[in-house]
Every structure is written in C-alpha cells, then in structure tokens.
C-alpha cells in the first residue's frame, strides 16, 4: 500500500507521522511554511473524516496520504498552477508600506478636514466672522485636505495598476 519512502511514516503517534511527512515534503522541495500548513490541514481533515467512518488512525493516515498523493506529485501539481509562486507574504516592511501607505495621507486628510470643520465652519455657523477665523489660523485646511486625498488616490491607483500588471504577466 505504501512505497519505500512512506513506510517509515508508520509511527504509532499520528503527530510524529505527520511531522515526518512534513519533513519529507520539505526534503522534496516544498519549503513554504504556508504551503506545508495548508497541506497538513488537508491531511488532518482527511484523517478526521476517515476515522469518523470507522478507520483506525493509522489506516486513516495511510488512506489520507494516498488521497493527497506523493510529494513528487504534489510538487508537479503546484508547479502546473504556479502554486509556489503565488503564495506570498509580507516579507519586508517596504512591501507592507507599499500596500498600506495610502492610509497615512488619508488620515492626514481626515485630520485637516475635521480641524477645518471644528475651527472654522462651526464657529462661523455660531455667528463668527469666517474671513477673520480663516485668516487667524493661517492654515489652508482645504488645500491640505485635497492634496492628501490626491496623494492617497495616486497611491491606491499605482498599487492597483501594479497588481493588474502582475495578473496580466502571470496569465500571459
């Protein structure tokens, strides 16, 4: 039922057998922890399903291994769909910042706009002199708000175009 490479996986403790199986996958070239975790999750789900049908843990483990396939087959399948290339994490702070940096100018826009409302608009509605209030703060709140919004929009547009270009290249 099991080939020579899989016979040593017959450990009495299923956790040890799963750890050995992960090591086999790693030795065959599956290095990504996320990929290994996902494959382990599928293995555990299959084992759980098979034990609920009456198999022993060892039988369920062996059957689940056969269902998932040999490590070489898994690697071939992942390579067909580009699975190893598609799994990406926030590997660097630069990447994280490139995806979330638009939040900074958006927050700045929110701060300047709320200050404009609280320091100029509301006092004007309560009877204050708009021109005097506007001149007294010496800050162009609406200009700062608009520039921050434009920067945030440009940031998001650049990231969207970058992702679109990556999708076209990946499909092409």
Coordinates of C-alpha atoms in Angstrom, one line a residue:
X1 CA 0.0 0.0 0.0
X2 CA 2.8 2.5 0.9
X3 CA 6.0 2.8 -1.2
X4 CA 9.5 2.6 0.3
X5 CA 9.7 6.4 1.1
X6 CA 6.4 6.3 3.0
X7 CA 6.9 3.1 5.1
X8 CA 8.8 5.0 7.8
X9 CA 5.8 7.2 8.3
X10 CA 4.0 4.3 10.2
X11 CA 4.7 5.8 13.6
X12 CA 2.4 4.9 16.5
X13 CA 1.8 8.6 17.3
X14 CA 0.0 10.3 14.5
X15 CA 1.7 13.6 15.4
X16 CA 5.1 12.1 14.8
X17 CA 3.9 10.6 11.5
X18 CA 2.6 14.0 10.3
X19 CA 5.9 15.7 11.4
X20 CA 7.8 13.1 9.4
X21 CA 5.5 13.6 6.4
X22 CA 6.1 17.4 6.6
X23 CA 9.9 16.7 6.6
X24 CA 9.5 14.5 3.5
X25 CA 7.7 17.3 1.8
X26 CA 10.3 19.8 2.8
X27 CA 13.1 17.5 1.5
X28 CA 11.3 17.2 -1.8
X29 CA 11.3 20.9 -2.3
X30 CA 8.2 22.3 -0.6
X31 CA 9.8 24.9 1.6
X32 CA 7.0 27.4 2.2
X33 CA 5.6 27.1 5.7
X34 CA 2.2 28.3 4.4
X35 CA 2.1 25.6 1.8
X36 CA 3.1 23.0 4.3
X37 CA 0.5 24.2 6.8
X38 CA -2.2 24.1 4.1
X39 CA -1.2 20.6 3.0
X40 CA -1.1 19.4 6.7
X41 CA -4.6 20.9 7.2
X42 CA -5.9 18.9 4.2
X43 CA -4.2 15.8 5.6
X44 CA -5.7 16.2 9.0
X45 CA -9.2 16.9 7.6
X46 CA -9.0 13.7 5.6
X47 CA -7.8 11.7 8.6
X48 CA -10.6 13.1 10.7
X49 CA -13.2 12.2 8.0
X50 CA -11.8 8.7 7.6
X51 CA -11.6 8.0 11.4
X52 CA -15.2 9.1 11.7
X53 CA -16.1 6.4 9.1
X54 CA -14.6 3.8 11.4
X55 CA -10.9 3.5 10.2
X56 CA -8.1 3.4 12.8
X57 CA -5.9 6.4 12.9
X58 CA -3.1 4.5 11.1
X59 CA -5.4 3.3 8.4
X60 CA -6.9 6.8 8.0
X61 CA -3.4 8.3 7.9
X62 CA -2.3 5.9 5.1
X63 CA -5.5 6.5 3.1
X64 CA -5.2 10.2 3.5
X65 CA -1.6 10.1 2.3
X66 CA -2.7 8.2 -0.8
X67 CA -5.6 10.7 -1.5
X68 CA -3.2 13.7 -1.2
X69 CA -0.6 12.0 -3.4
X70 CA 3.2 11.5 -3.2
X71 CA 5.3 14.6 -2.5
X72 CA 6.7 14.5 -6.1
X73 CA 3.1 14.6 -7.5
X74 CA 2.2 17.5 -5.2
X75 CA 5.2 19.4 -6.4
X76 CA 4.3 18.7 -10.0
X77 CA 0.7 19.9 -9.4
X78 CA 1.9 23.1 -7.6
X79 CA 4.3 23.8 -10.5
X80 CA 1.5 23.4 -13.0
X81 CA -0.6 26.1 -11.4
X82 CA 2.3 28.2 -10.2
X83 CA 1.3 27.5 -6.6
X84 CA 4.7 28.1 -5.1
X85 CA 5.0 31.5 -6.8
X86 CA 1.5 32.6 -5.9
X87 CA 2.0 32.2 -2.1
X88 CA 3.3 35.5 -0.9
X89 CA 3.7 37.0 2.4
X90 CA 4.6 40.5 3.6
X91 CA 8.3 39.6 3.6
X92 CA 9.5 43.1 4.0
X93 CA 8.4 46.3 5.7
X94 CA 8.7 48.0 2.3
X95 CA 6.1 45.7 0.8
X96 CA 3.8 46.2 3.7
X97 CA 4.2 50.0 3.5
X98 CA 3.6 50.0 -0.3
X99 CA 0.3 48.3 0.3
X100 CA -0.9 50.2 3.3
X101 CA 0.9 53.6 2.9
X102 CA -2.2 55.2 1.4
X103 CA -3.7 55.2 4.9
X104 CA -1.3 57.9 6.0
X105 CA -2.4 60.6 3.6
X106 CA -6.0 59.5 4.1
X107 CA -5.6 60.0 7.9
X108 CA -3.9 63.4 7.3
X109 CA -6.8 64.4 5.1
X110 CA -9.3 63.4 7.8
X111 CA -7.4 65.4 10.4
X112 CA -7.2 68.6 8.3
X113 CA -10.8 68.3 7.2
X114 CA -12.0 67.8 10.8
X115 CA -9.9 70.7 12.0
X116 CA -11.4 72.9 9.3
X117 CA -14.9 71.9 10.4
X118 CA -14.3 72.4 14.1
X119 CA -12.1 75.6 13.9
X120 CA -13.8 77.5 11.1
X121 CA -17.1 76.1 9.9
X122 CA -18.8 75.5 13.3
X123 CA -17.7 78.9 14.8
X124 CA -18.9 80.6 11.6
X125 CA -22.3 78.9 11.9
X126 CA -22.4 80.2 15.5
X127 CA -22.0 83.7 14.3
X128 CA -18.3 84.1 13.9
X129 CA -16.6 86.0 11.1
X130 CA -15.5 83.5 8.5
X131 CA -12.7 85.7 7.0
X132 CA -11.3 86.5 10.4
X133 CA -11.3 82.9 11.5
X134 CA -9.8 81.7 8.2
X135 CA -7.0 84.2 8.4
X136 CA -6.3 83.7 12.1
X137 CA -5.4 80.0 11.7
X138 CA -3.1 80.7 8.8
X139 CA -3.6 77.1 7.6
X140 CA -5.1 76.2 4.2
X141 CA -7.1 73.3 5.6
X142 CA -9.0 72.5 2.4
X143 CA -5.8 72.7 0.3
X144 CA -4.0 70.3 2.7
X145 CA -7.1 68.0 2.7
X146 CA -7.2 67.9 -1.1
X147 CA -3.5 67.3 -1.5
X148 CA -3.6 64.5 1.0
X149 CA -6.6 62.9 -0.8
X150 CA -4.9 63.2 -4.2
X151 CA -1.7 61.5 -2.8
X152 CA -3.8 58.7 -1.3
X153 CA -5.7 58.3 -4.6
X154 CA -2.5 58.2 -6.6
X155 CA -1.0 55.7 -4.2
X156 CA -4.0 53.3 -4.5
X157 CA -4.1 53.7 -8.3
X158 CA -0.4 52.9 -8.5
X159 CA -0.8 49.7 -6.4
X160 CA -3.9 48.7 -8.4
X161 CA -2.1 49.1 -11.7
X162 CA 0.9 47.2 -10.3
X163 CA -1.4 44.3 -9.3
X164 CA -3.2 44.4 -12.6
X165 CA 0.2 44.2 -14.4
X166 CA 1.2 41.2 -12.3
X167 CA -2.0 39.4 -13.1
X168 CA -1.5 40.0 -16.9
X169 CA 2.1 38.8 -16.7
X170 CA 1.1 35.7 -14.6
X171 CA -1.7 34.7 -17.1
X172 CA 0.4 35.5 -20.2

